[in-house]
Tab-separated table of C-alpha atoms in Angstrom:
chain	number	residue	atom	x	y	z
E	20	MET	CA	239.915	96.065	97.860
E	21	ARG	CA	237.835	93.201	99.252
E	22	ILE	CA	238.027	90.281	96.833
E	23	CYS	CA	236.207	86.956	97.027
E	24	VAL	CA	237.285	84.017	94.881
E	25	LEU	CA	234.689	81.240	94.637
E	26	GLY	CA	236.342	77.957	93.730
E	27	ALA	CA	239.497	76.464	95.259
E	28	GLY	CA	240.797	74.620	92.223
E	29	ALA	CA	244.143	75.392	90.629
E	30	TRP	CA	243.176	78.600	88.836
E	31	GLY	CA	240.948	80.031	91.540
E	32	THR	CA	243.627	79.398	94.163
E	33	ALA	CA	246.362	80.890	91.980
E	34	LEU	CA	244.425	84.125	91.430
E	35	ALA	CA	243.579	84.338	95.133
E	36	LEU	CA	247.279	84.013	95.963
E	37	SER	CA	248.177	86.681	93.423
E	38	ALA	CA	245.595	89.103	94.812
E	39	ALA	CA	246.596	88.381	98.420
E	40	ALA	CA	250.231	89.209	97.616
E	41	HIS	CA	249.323	92.479	95.858
E	42	PRO	CA	251.158	95.586	97.130
E	43	ALA	CA	247.803	97.324	97.648
E	44	GLY	CA	247.066	94.980	100.551
E	45	HIS	CA	243.800	93.512	99.304
E	46	HIS	CA	241.580	91.576	101.691
E	47	VAL	CA	241.133	88.222	99.914
E	48	VAL	CA	238.771	85.352	100.711
E	49	LEU	CA	239.091	81.975	98.959
E	50	TRP	CA	235.913	79.910	99.207
E	51	GLY	CA	235.738	76.193	98.451
E	52	ARG	CA	232.725	73.898	98.077
E	53	ASP	CA	234.499	70.920	99.704
E	54	ALA	CA	234.664	71.654	103.434
E	55	ALA	CA	237.205	68.902	104.082
E	56	GLN	CA	239.523	70.232	101.393
E	57	VAL	CA	239.225	73.776	102.731
E	58	ALA	CA	239.965	72.579	106.273
E	59	GLU	CA	243.080	70.789	105.035
E	60	MET	CA	244.214	73.884	103.145
E	61	ALA	CA	243.690	75.991	106.265
E	62	ARG	CA	245.758	73.536	108.300
E	63	SER	CA	248.630	73.186	105.816
E	64	ARG	CA	248.412	76.725	104.393
E	65	ALA	CA	248.702	75.220	100.913
E	66	ASN	CA	246.636	73.515	98.211
E	67	PRO	CA	248.583	70.270	97.724
E	68	ARG	CA	245.892	68.781	95.491
E	69	TYR	CA	246.301	71.403	92.768
E	70	LEU	CA	249.339	73.581	93.561
E	71	ALA	CA	251.832	71.433	95.432
E	72	GLY	CA	254.726	73.301	96.977
E	73	VAL	CA	253.142	76.775	96.924
E	74	ALA	CA	252.654	78.281	100.386
E	75	PHE	CA	249.691	80.519	101.229
E	76	PRO	CA	250.361	84.028	102.585
E	77	PRO	CA	249.109	84.591	106.129
E	78	SER	CA	246.611	87.184	104.910
E	79	LEU	CA	244.600	84.755	102.747
E	80	LEU	CA	241.321	83.810	104.440
E	81	LEU	CA	239.813	80.388	103.650
E	82	LEU	CA	236.093	79.671	103.934
E	83	SER	CA	233.547	76.992	103.047
E	84	GLY	CA	229.851	76.618	103.807
E	85	ASP	CA	227.429	79.360	102.767
E	86	ALA	CA	229.072	81.200	99.856
E	87	ARG	CA	227.018	84.313	100.608
E	88	GLU	CA	229.065	84.822	103.767
E	89	ALA	CA	232.211	84.824	101.657
E	90	TRP	CA	231.131	87.450	99.114
E	91	ARG	CA	228.636	89.507	101.144
E	92	ASP	CA	230.904	92.593	101.520
E	93	ALA	CA	233.136	91.999	98.503
E	94	ASP	CA	234.126	94.711	96.025
E	95	LEU	CA	234.822	92.018	93.420
E	96	VAL	CA	233.664	88.399	93.080
E	97	VAL	CA	235.793	86.039	90.989
E	98	LEU	CA	234.375	82.691	89.840
E	99	GLY	CA	237.102	80.041	89.745
E	100	THR	CA	234.734	77.198	88.888
E	101	PRO	CA	234.797	75.200	85.620
E	102	MET	CA	232.469	75.974	82.726
E	103	SER	CA	230.052	73.250	83.818
E	104	ALA	CA	229.352	75.089	87.093
E	105	LEU	CA	229.119	78.640	85.734
E	106	ARG	CA	225.349	78.693	85.181
E	107	GLU	CA	224.644	77.559	88.749
E	108	GLN	CA	227.091	80.055	90.258
E	109	LEU	CA	225.763	83.013	88.286
E	110	ALA	CA	222.151	82.128	89.052
E	111	SER	CA	222.957	81.849	92.764
E	112	LEU	CA	224.693	85.239	92.827
E	113	ALA	CA	221.827	86.893	90.990
E	114	ALA	CA	219.172	85.304	93.225
E	115	ALA	CA	221.040	86.432	96.340
E	116	GLY	CA	221.242	90.023	95.106
E	117	CYS	CA	224.989	90.276	94.536
E	118	ALA	CA	225.802	93.923	93.746
E	119	ALA	CA	229.561	93.567	93.274
E	120	PRO	CA	231.150	93.124	89.847
E	121	VAL	CA	231.582	89.448	88.939
E	122	ALA	CA	234.288	87.926	86.741
E	123	TRP	CA	234.701	84.328	85.609
E	124	LEU	CA	237.946	82.502	84.860
E	125	CYS	CA	236.576	79.519	82.918
E	126	LYS	CA	237.283	79.150	79.208
E	127	GLY	CA	234.986	77.121	77.021
E	128	VAL	CA	231.449	76.562	75.814
E	129	GLU	CA	228.589	75.105	77.822
E	130	PRO	CA	228.240	71.616	76.263
E	131	ALA	CA	224.471	71.249	76.680
E	132	SER	CA	223.528	74.661	75.265
E	133	GLY	CA	226.501	75.564	73.077
E	134	LEU	CA	226.622	78.967	74.780
E	135	PHE	CA	229.728	80.976	75.634
E	136	PRO	CA	230.027	82.282	79.219
E	137	HIS	CA	228.685	85.773	78.476
E	138	GLU	CA	225.665	84.171	76.790
E	139	VAL	CA	225.025	82.027	79.863
E	140	GLN	CA	225.221	85.150	82.024
E	141	ALA	CA	222.755	86.959	79.740
E	142	GLU	CA	220.271	84.117	80.277
E	143	VAL	CA	220.490	83.610	84.030
E	144	ALA	CA	221.947	86.809	85.507
E	145	PRO	CA	221.538	89.667	83.011
E	146	LYS	CA	221.630	92.381	85.680
E	147	LEU	CA	225.033	91.394	87.067
E	148	ARG	CA	227.926	93.662	86.166
E	149	ALA	CA	230.197	91.036	84.720
E	150	GLY	CA	233.353	90.219	82.783
E	151	LEU	CA	236.208	87.767	82.682
E	152	LEU	CA	239.946	87.272	83.042
E	153	SER	CA	241.623	85.350	80.236
E	154	GLY	CA	244.933	84.993	78.439
E	155	PRO	CA	248.013	82.739	78.323
E	156	SER	CA	248.442	81.488	81.861
E	157	PHE	CA	249.198	78.272	83.672
E	158	ALA	CA	247.906	78.364	87.247
E	159	LEU	CA	251.127	77.032	88.766
E	160	GLU	CA	253.237	79.790	87.230
E	161	VAL	CA	250.822	82.483	88.419
E	162	ALA	CA	250.860	80.972	91.921
E	163	GLN	CA	254.670	81.034	91.842
E	164	ALA	CA	254.565	84.730	90.860
E	165	GLN	CA	256.234	84.134	87.511
E	166	PRO	CA	255.700	86.934	84.934
E	167	THR	CA	252.273	86.632	83.279
E	168	ALA	CA	250.001	88.874	81.191
E	169	LEU	CA	246.201	88.594	81.185
E	170	VAL	CA	243.204	90.317	79.631
E	171	ALA	CA	240.350	91.795	81.678
E	172	ALA	CA	237.364	91.782	79.321
E	173	SER	CA	234.007	93.442	79.906
E	174	ALA	CA	231.642	95.834	78.183
E	175	ASP	CA	231.543	97.692	81.530
E	176	ALA	CA	234.561	99.964	82.058
E	177	ASP	CA	234.180	99.800	85.847
E	178	VAL	CA	234.429	96.001	85.802
E	179	ARG	CA	237.594	96.188	83.710
E	180	GLU	CA	239.101	98.762	86.056
E	181	ARG	CA	238.151	96.704	89.107
E	182	LEU	CA	239.916	93.641	87.651
E	183	VAL	CA	243.013	95.643	86.783
E	184	GLY	CA	243.102	97.111	90.279
E	185	ALA	CA	242.720	93.689	91.857
E	186	PHE	CA	245.393	91.813	89.929
E	187	HIS	CA	247.757	94.129	88.040
E	188	GLY	CA	251.022	94.031	89.975
E	189	PRO	CA	254.743	93.249	89.886
E	190	ALA	CA	254.338	89.727	88.452
E	191	LEU	CA	250.975	90.019	86.699
E	192	ARG	CA	250.186	92.520	83.958
E	193	VAL	CA	246.491	92.998	83.125
E	194	TYR	CA	245.241	94.643	79.926
E	195	GLY	CA	241.683	95.865	79.476
E	196	ASN	CA	239.553	94.844	76.481
E	197	ASP	CA	235.875	95.444	75.716
E	198	ASP	CA	235.638	92.650	73.097
E	199	VAL	CA	234.113	90.010	75.341
E	200	ILE	CA	233.085	87.800	72.408
E	201	GLY	CA	236.549	87.756	70.873
E	202	VAL	CA	238.268	87.046	74.184
E	203	GLU	CA	235.872	84.190	74.980
E	204	VAL	CA	236.100	82.595	71.535
E	205	GLY	CA	239.891	82.621	71.787
E	206	GLY	CA	239.813	81.056	75.234
E	207	ALA	CA	237.466	78.280	74.120
E	208	VAL	CA	238.797	77.368	70.686
E	209	LYS	CA	242.471	77.283	71.688
E	210	ASN	CA	241.688	74.315	73.958
E	211	VAL	CA	240.294	72.344	71.022
E	212	LEU	CA	243.277	73.213	68.855
E	213	ALA	CA	245.701	72.209	71.604
E	214	ILE	CA	244.341	68.652	71.416
E	215	ALA	CA	245.247	68.652	67.715
E	216	THR	CA	248.794	69.898	68.329
E	217	GLY	CA	249.253	67.391	71.146
E	218	LEU	CA	248.197	64.654	68.748
E	219	ALA	CA	250.691	65.851	66.137
E	220	ASP	CA	253.485	65.979	68.703
E	221	GLY	CA	252.571	62.547	70.020
E	222	LEU	CA	252.703	61.128	66.498
E	223	VAL	CA	256.102	62.834	66.047
E	224	LEU	CA	254.962	64.658	62.938
E	225	GLY	CA	257.592	67.350	63.461
E	226	LEU	CA	257.828	71.045	64.188
E	227	ASN	CA	256.623	71.973	60.692
E	228	ALA	CA	253.319	70.243	61.419
E	229	ARG	CA	253.001	71.937	64.806
E	230	ALA	CA	253.586	75.381	63.266
E	231	ALA	CA	251.043	74.673	60.533
E	232	LEU	CA	248.407	73.542	63.010
E	233	ILE	CA	248.873	76.584	65.232
E	234	THR	CA	248.764	79.002	62.313
E	235	ARG	CA	245.811	77.447	60.537
E	236	GLY	CA	244.105	76.940	63.888
E	237	LEU	CA	244.419	80.655	64.556
E	238	ALA	CA	242.683	81.275	61.223
E	239	GLU	CA	239.803	78.986	62.251
E	240	MET	CA	239.491	80.702	65.605
E	241	THR	CA	239.434	84.128	63.985
E	242	ARG	CA	236.800	83.163	61.402
E	243	LEU	CA	234.475	81.893	64.102
E	244	GLY	CA	235.078	84.870	66.345
E	245	ILE	CA	234.337	87.401	63.623
E	246	ALA	CA	231.184	85.502	62.622
E	247	LEU	CA	229.992	85.733	66.229
E	248	GLY	CA	230.697	89.466	66.433
E	249	GLY	CA	234.264	89.606	67.749
E	250	ARG	CA	237.037	91.825	66.389
E	251	ALA	CA	239.863	90.423	64.244
E	252	GLU	CA	242.577	92.246	66.213
E	253	THR	CA	241.566	90.505	69.437
E	254	PHE	CA	242.797	87.201	68.017
E	255	MET	CA	246.276	88.654	67.456
E	256	GLY	CA	246.506	89.436	71.163
E	257	LEU	CA	246.960	87.626	74.453
E	258	SER	CA	243.590	85.861	74.531
E	259	GLY	CA	243.954	84.636	70.935
E	260	LEU	CA	247.418	83.949	69.591
E	261	GLY	CA	249.061	84.176	73.005
E	262	ASP	CA	246.806	81.639	74.700
E	263	LEU	CA	246.867	79.357	71.656
E	264	VAL	CA	250.676	79.202	71.558
E	265	LEU	CA	250.896	78.497	75.294
E	266	THR	CA	248.198	75.818	75.363
E	267	ALA	CA	249.380	74.132	72.167
E	268	THR	CA	253.046	73.909	73.191
E	269	GLY	CA	253.327	74.100	76.990
E	270	HIS	CA	254.024	70.936	78.951
E	271	LEU	CA	251.534	72.013	81.653
E	272	SER	CA	248.658	72.097	79.136
E	273	ARG	CA	245.964	69.537	79.966
E	274	ASN	CA	244.390	69.789	76.510
E	275	ARG	CA	247.711	69.188	74.779
E	276	ARG	CA	248.191	66.230	77.109
E	277	VAL	CA	244.911	64.717	75.894
E	278	GLY	CA	246.231	64.795	72.329
E	279	LEU	CA	249.516	63.216	73.392
E	280	LEU	CA	247.681	60.393	75.170
E	281	LEU	CA	245.365	59.763	72.215
E	282	ALA	CA	248.438	59.487	69.996
E	283	GLU	CA	249.720	56.765	72.340
E	284	GLY	CA	246.563	54.763	71.646
E	285	ARG	CA	244.757	55.603	74.886
E	286	THR	CA	240.995	55.866	74.775
E	287	LEU	CA	239.401	59.227	75.479
E	288	ASP	CA	238.136	58.004	78.861
E	289	GLU	CA	241.612	56.800	79.807
E	290	ALA	CA	243.165	60.078	78.739
E	291	VAL	CA	240.694	62.206	80.703
E	292	ARG	CA	240.921	60.042	83.843
E	293	SER	CA	244.705	60.250	83.861
E	294	LEU	CA	244.634	64.060	84.003
E	295	GLY	CA	242.911	64.472	87.356
E	296	HIS	CA	241.777	67.923	86.168
E	297	VAL	CA	239.219	69.298	83.739
E	298	ALA	CA	240.312	69.534	80.076
E	299	GLU	CA	237.852	72.052	78.662
E	300	GLY	CA	238.750	71.252	75.053
E	301	VAL	CA	237.188	67.813	75.430
E	302	ASN	CA	234.018	69.264	76.926
E	303	CYS	CA	233.460	72.026	74.393
E	304	ALA	CA	234.850	70.700	71.068
E	305	ARG	CA	231.491	69.441	69.787
E	306	ALA	CA	229.683	72.626	70.809
E	307	VAL	CA	232.294	74.813	69.092
E	308	VAL	CA	231.981	72.823	65.865
E	309	GLN	CA	228.185	72.935	66.047
E	310	ARG	CA	228.212	76.744	66.379
E	311	ALA	CA	230.603	76.949	63.427
E	312	ARG	CA	228.347	74.769	61.267
E	313	GLN	CA	225.315	76.905	62.112
E	314	LEU	CA	227.214	79.997	60.979
E	315	GLY	CA	228.691	78.367	57.874
E	316	VAL	CA	232.252	78.741	59.210
E	317	GLU	CA	234.815	76.156	58.086
E	318	MET	CA	236.869	74.683	60.940
E	319	PRO	CA	238.553	71.553	59.527
E	320	ILE	CA	241.036	71.150	62.386
E	321	ALA	CA	238.313	71.395	65.016
E	322	GLU	CA	236.140	69.020	62.942
E	323	SER	CA	238.969	66.459	62.934
E	324	VAL	CA	239.369	66.780	66.698
E	325	VAL	CA	235.657	66.061	67.166
E	326	GLY	CA	235.933	63.043	64.862
E	327	LEU	CA	238.824	61.800	66.969
E	328	LEU	CA	237.003	62.363	70.267
E	329	ASP	CA	233.847	60.689	68.960
E	330	GLY	CA	235.811	57.646	67.804
E	331	ARG	CA	234.902	58.166	64.137
E	332	LEU	CA	238.552	58.810	63.246
E	333	GLN	CA	241.777	57.193	64.382
E	334	SER	CA	244.860	59.357	64.877
E	335	ALA	CA	246.358	58.620	61.449
E	336	GLN	CA	242.977	59.138	59.767
E	337	ALA	CA	242.583	62.566	61.367
E	338	VAL	CA	245.962	63.627	59.990
E	339	ALA	CA	245.160	62.188	56.570
E	340	ALA	CA	241.822	64.009	56.493
E	341	LEU	CA	243.551	67.349	57.067
E	342	MET	CA	246.385	66.768	54.614
E	343	GLY	CA	244.028	65.429	51.950
E	344	ARG	CA	241.877	68.551	51.711
E	345	GLU	CA	241.670	70.370	48.374
E	346	PRO	CA	244.188	73.216	47.874
E	347	THR	CA	242.878	76.687	48.603
E	348	HIS	CA	243.963	80.283	49.280
E	349	GLU	CA	245.424	81.187	52.656
E	350	VAL	CA	242.664	83.136	54.374
């Protein structure tokens, strides 16, 4: 299979490496916007900026410049760009007449519009055959070929099968799912909830508090997902519970790291600058809460995170606001 990955960040590079090492012998192109970065990667056969210490296989082709040259003959196009660049990438592919299935890797909500990725695609590139890869995965571990399981989500069975064929292998297991809404809501909301668990860990509130936040956070995620048209069982799977547990507890989680830094007394700007990477939970928290309010869905943990990010609440106040809520049934 001929696979083109657009975006040479951590996750795009990791998936390109996984596909290039596949036993099927895929032909894989990794395209990057920054020509200087791509030239350095070609010289060193590595991506030291994002995946230090991981060597590229000889078969991986690196390109920059006109992206159309990278995906022109591809059987599958994978978008490794952040949520903020998804609209532009999809519009460009549609305008250029891309006929190959397209899958995005980003997890989140477009801050300006409040739209999830599939909703952005419906606006700017409705004729593309599209889907996404999601699930509990740190890019470094995928690049190192450590065991990982992902979800290939699309309403189009051929797109799901194409993604499974591209990436399912000895170190990466890929499950198909047609609940695009549920998979995307899980991928977006878990980032917001990971900020809350990072805050709790940074304040040394204990493992009881962490377990409570993860469990009640899963309930919030599920309520929103069902209200948007997703299926409840999706949130018990890899893209819901699985991704939430990983992002809320893993030391490689950027969103959890934001919460830890806020607990130390850092400002939001200081926390984000120190990461050197995108933390999608910061970008999409307000949009997630706004969608929930429009639908009448209660998300008290996510609301507290937004209050913290907006500077309306201090760390201790956010905890007090959650613990001081009226008793209710567990639903």
